[in-house]
CSV table of C-alpha atoms in Angstrom, one decimal:
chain,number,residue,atom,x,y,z
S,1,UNK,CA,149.6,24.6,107.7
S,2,UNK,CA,149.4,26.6,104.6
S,3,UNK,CA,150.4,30.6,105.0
S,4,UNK,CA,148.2,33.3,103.4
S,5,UNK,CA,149.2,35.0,100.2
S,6,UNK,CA,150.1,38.1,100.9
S,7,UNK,CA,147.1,40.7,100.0
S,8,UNK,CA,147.3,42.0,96.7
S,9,UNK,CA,145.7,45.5,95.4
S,10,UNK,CA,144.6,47.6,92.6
S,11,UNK,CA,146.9,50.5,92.7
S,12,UNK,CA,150.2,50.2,94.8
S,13,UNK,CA,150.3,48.3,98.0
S,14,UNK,CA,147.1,50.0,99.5
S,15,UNK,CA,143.6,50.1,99.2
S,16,UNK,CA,142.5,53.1,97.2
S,17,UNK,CA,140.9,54.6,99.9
S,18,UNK,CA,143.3,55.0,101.9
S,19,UNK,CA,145.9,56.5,99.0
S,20,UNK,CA,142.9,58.9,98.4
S,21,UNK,CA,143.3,60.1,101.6
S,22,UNK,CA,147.4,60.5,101.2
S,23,UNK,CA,146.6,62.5,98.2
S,24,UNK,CA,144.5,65.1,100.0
S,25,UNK,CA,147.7,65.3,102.7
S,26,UNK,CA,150.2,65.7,99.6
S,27,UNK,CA,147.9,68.7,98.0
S,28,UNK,CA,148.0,70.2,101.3
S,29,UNK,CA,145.1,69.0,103.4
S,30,UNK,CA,142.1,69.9,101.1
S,31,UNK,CA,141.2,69.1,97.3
S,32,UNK,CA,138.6,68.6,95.1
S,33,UNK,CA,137.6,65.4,93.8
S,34,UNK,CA,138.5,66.2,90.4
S,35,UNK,CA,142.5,67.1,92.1
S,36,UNK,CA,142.7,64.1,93.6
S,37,UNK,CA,141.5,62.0,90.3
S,38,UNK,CA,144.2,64.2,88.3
S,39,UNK,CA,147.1,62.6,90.6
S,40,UNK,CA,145.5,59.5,90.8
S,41,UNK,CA,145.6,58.9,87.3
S,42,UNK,CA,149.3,60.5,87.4
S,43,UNK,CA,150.3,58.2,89.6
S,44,UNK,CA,148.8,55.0,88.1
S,45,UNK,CA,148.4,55.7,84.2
S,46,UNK,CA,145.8,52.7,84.5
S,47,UNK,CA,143.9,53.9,87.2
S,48,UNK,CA,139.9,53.4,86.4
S,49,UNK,CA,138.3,54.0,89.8
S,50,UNK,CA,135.2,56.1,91.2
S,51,UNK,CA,137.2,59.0,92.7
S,52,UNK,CA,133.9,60.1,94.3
S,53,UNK,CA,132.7,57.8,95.8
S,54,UNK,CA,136.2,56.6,97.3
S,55,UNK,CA,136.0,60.2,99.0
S,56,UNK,CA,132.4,60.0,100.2
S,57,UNK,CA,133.4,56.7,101.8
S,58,UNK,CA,136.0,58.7,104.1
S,59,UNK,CA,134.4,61.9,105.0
S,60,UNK,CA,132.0,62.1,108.1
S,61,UNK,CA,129.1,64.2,107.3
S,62,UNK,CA,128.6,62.2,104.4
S,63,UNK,CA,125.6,59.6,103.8
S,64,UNK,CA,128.3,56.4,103.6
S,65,UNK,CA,126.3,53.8,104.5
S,66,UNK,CA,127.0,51.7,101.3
S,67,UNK,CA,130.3,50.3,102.6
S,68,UNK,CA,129.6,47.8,106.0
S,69,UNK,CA,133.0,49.7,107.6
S,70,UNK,CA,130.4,52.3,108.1
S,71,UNK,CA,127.9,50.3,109.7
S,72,UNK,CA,129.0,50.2,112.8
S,73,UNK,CA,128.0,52.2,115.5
S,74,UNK,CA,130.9,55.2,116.3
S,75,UNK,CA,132.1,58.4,116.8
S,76,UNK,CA,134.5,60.1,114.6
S,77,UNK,CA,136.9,61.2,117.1
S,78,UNK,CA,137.1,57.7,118.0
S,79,UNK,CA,140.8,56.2,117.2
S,80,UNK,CA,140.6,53.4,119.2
S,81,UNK,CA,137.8,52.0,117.1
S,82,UNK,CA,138.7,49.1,114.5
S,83,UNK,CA,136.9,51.5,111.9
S,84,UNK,CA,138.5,55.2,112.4
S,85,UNK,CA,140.6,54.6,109.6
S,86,UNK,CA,137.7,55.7,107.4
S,87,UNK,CA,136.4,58.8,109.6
S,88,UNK,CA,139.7,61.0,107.8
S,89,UNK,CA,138.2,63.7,105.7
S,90,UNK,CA,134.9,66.4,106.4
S,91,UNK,CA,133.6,68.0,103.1
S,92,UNK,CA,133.2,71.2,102.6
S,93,UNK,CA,131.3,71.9,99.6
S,94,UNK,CA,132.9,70.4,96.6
S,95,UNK,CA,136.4,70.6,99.1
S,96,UNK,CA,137.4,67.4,100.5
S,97,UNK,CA,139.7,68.5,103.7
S,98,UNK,CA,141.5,66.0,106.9
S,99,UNK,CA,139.2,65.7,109.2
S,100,UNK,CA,140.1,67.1,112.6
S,101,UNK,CA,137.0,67.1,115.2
S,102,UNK,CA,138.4,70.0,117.2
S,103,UNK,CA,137.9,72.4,113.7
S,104,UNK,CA,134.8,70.2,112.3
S,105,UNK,CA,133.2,69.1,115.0
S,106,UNK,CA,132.6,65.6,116.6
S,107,UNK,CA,129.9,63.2,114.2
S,108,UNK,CA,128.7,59.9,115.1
S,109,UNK,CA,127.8,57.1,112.8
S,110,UNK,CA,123.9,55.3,114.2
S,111,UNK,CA,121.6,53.1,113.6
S,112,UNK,CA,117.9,54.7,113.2
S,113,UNK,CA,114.7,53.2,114.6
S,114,UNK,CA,114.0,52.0,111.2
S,115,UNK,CA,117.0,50.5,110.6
S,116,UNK,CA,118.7,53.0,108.8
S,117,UNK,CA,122.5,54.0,109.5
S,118,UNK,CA,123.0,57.8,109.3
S,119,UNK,CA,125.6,60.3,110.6
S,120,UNK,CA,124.9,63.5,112.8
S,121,UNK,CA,126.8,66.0,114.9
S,122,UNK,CA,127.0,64.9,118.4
S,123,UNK,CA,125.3,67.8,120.7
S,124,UNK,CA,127.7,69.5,123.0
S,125,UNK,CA,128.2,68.4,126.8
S,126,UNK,CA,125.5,70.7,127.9
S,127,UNK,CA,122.8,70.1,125.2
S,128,UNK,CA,123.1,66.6,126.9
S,129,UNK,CA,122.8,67.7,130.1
S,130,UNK,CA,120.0,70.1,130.2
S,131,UNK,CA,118.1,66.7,128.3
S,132,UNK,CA,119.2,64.4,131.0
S,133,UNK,CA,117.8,67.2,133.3
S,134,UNK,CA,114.4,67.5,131.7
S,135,UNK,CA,114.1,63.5,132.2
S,136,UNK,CA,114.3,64.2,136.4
S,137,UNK,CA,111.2,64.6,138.2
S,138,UNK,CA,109.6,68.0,139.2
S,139,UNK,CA,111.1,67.3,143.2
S,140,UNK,CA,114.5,66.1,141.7
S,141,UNK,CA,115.2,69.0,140.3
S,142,UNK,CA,114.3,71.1,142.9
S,143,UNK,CA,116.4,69.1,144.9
S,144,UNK,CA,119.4,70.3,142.7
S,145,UNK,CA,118.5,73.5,142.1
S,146,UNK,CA,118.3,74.3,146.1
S,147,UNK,CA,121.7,73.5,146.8
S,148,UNK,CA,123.1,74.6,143.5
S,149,UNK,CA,125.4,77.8,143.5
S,150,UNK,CA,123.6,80.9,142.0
S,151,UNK,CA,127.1,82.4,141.2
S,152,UNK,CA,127.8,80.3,138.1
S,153,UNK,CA,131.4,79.2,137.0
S,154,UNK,CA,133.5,81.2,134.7
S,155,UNK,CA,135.9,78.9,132.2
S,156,UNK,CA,137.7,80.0,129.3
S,157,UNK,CA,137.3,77.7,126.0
S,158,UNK,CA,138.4,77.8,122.5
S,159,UNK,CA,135.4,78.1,120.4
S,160,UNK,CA,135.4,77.8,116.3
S,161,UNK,CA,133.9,79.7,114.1
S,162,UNK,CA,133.5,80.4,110.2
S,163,UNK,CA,134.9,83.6,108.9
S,164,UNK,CA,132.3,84.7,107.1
S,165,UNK,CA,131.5,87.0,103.9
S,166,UNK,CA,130.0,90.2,104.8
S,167,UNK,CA,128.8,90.7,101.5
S,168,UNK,CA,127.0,87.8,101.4
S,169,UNK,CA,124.9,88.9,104.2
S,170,UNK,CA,123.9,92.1,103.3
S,171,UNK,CA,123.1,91.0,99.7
S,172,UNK,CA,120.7,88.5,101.7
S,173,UNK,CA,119.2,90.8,103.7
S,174,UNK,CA,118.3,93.2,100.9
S,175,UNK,CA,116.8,90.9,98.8
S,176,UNK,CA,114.7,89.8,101.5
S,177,UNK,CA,113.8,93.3,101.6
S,178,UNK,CA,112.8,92.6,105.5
S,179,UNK,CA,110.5,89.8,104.8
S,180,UNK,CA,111.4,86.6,106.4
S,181,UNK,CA,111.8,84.1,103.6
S,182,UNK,CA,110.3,81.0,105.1
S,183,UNK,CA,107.1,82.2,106.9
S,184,UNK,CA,106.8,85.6,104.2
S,185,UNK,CA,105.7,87.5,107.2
S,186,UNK,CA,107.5,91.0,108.2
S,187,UNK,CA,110.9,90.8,110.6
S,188,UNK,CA,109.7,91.0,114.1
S,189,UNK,CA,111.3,94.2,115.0
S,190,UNK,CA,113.9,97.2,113.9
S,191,UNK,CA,117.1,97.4,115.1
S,192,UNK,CA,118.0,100.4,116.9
S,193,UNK,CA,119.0,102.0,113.2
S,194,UNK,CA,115.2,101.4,111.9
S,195,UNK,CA,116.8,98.3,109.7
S,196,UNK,CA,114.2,95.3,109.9
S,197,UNK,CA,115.8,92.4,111.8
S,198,UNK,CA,116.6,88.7,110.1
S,199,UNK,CA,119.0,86.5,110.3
S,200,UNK,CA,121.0,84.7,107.4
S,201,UNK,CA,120.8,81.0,107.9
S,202,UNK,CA,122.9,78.5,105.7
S,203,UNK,CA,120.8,76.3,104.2
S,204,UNK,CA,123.5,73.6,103.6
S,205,UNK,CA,124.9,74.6,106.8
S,206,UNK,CA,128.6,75.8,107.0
S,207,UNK,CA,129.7,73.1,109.6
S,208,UNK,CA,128.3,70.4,107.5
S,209,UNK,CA,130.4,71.3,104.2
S,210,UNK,CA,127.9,74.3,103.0
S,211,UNK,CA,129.3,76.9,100.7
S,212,UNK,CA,129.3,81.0,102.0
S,213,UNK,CA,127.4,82.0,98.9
S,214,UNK,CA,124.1,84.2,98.4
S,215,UNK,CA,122.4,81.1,96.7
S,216,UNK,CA,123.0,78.8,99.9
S,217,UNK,CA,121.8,81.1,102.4
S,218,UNK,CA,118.0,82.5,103.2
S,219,UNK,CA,117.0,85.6,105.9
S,220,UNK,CA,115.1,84.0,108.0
S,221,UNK,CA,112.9,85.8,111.3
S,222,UNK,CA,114.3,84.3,114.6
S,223,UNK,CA,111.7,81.9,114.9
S,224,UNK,CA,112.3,79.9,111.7
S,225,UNK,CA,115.9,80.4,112.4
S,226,UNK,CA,115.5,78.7,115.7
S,227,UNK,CA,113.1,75.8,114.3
S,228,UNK,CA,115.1,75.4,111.9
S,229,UNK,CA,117.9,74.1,114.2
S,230,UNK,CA,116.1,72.9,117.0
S,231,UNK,CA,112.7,71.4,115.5
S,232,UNK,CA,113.7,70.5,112.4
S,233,UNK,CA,112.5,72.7,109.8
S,234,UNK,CA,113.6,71.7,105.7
S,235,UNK,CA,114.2,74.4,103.8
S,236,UNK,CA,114.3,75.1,100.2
């Protein structure tokens, strides 16, 4: 019986997307695209690829549903799946960095009612308990709740969080000169100071590869904050 030919590729003995990825590790774990196409063509003086789109395909809060590796159903902290070779970078902004899901969080590649395959952040332990909760009958849960400690349990965690600008806050705030910017009405309350209080949301948020800039952020009253992350809320 005939053997196989050995696979052959474009540039070096790998597909490109996986030396775009080796890049990123040589220029120290984060890099533009435009980095990564100067070594690129550095390294292969007749390189002629889409950069971009090579990155998009790796990075998990990314729309990559053009490539069918990405069409099946997984989460990114998966290694045991036959596809977690291409869950290796998270984008931040126009920085592409390795992807680890205890810094970037945990996102799952799905299939949509209407077909569609998307990504999203998969919701903490609890978020999917207190759901599974909500689906239990009235008597269930009273049930649980009778013989359920009232003390609850103290754990330690490691939690992660962005280090943000303080300047880009306050130059938020005093545009918004107290006025919520989605709803235009006046901030709810004052803080104990007499300042009105908002809060600055991310439109492109942080944890999905938004930049910490006055331009991608709005003051928003607690309300829109919250329906902006809970019910859904767009935002321009």
């Amino acid at each position: 019986m005939a053997t196989k030919p050995p696979r052959t590729f474009k540039y070096g003995n790998q597909p490109i997307r996986t030396i775009i990825v080796q890049v990123i590790e040589e220029l120290g774990g984060s890099a533009t695209a435009n980095e990564v196409d100067a070594v690129l063509k550095d390294k292969f003086p007749h390189y002629q690829d889409n950069t971009y789109l090579n990155l998009i395909a790796n990075t998990v809060n990314c729309n990559r549903s053009h490539w069918s590796f990405n069409k099946t159903a997984r989460r990114s902290d998966d290694s045991a799946h036959r596809h977690h070779q291409y869950d290796r970078l998270f984008k931040r902004g126009n920085i592409y960095e390795i992807y680890n899901p205890q810094i970037h969080g945990v996102f799952e590649l799905y299939e949509n009612d209407a077909g569609k395959w998307c990504f999203r952040e998969v919701k903490s332990e609890f978020e999917e308990a207190v759901e599974s909760a909500l689906k239990l009958t009235a008597k269930e849960r009273a049930e649980i709740l009778s013989a359920a400690s009232k003390t609850p349990e103290v754990t330690e965690v490691i939690s992660r969080v962005f280090k943000r600008n303080p300047v880009v806050v306050a130059e938020v705030l005093f545009r918004a000169n107290g006025q919520c910017q989605n709803c235009k009405r006046d901030a709810p309350f004052n803080r104990e100071d007499g300042s009105p209080y908002l809060e600055v949301h991310h439109i492109e948020w942080l944890s999905r590869g938004g930049e910490d800039t006055v331009e991608n952020a709005m003051a928003l009253c607690p309300n829109c904050h919250r329906h902006v992350h809970h019910g859904g809320l767009d935002l321009t």
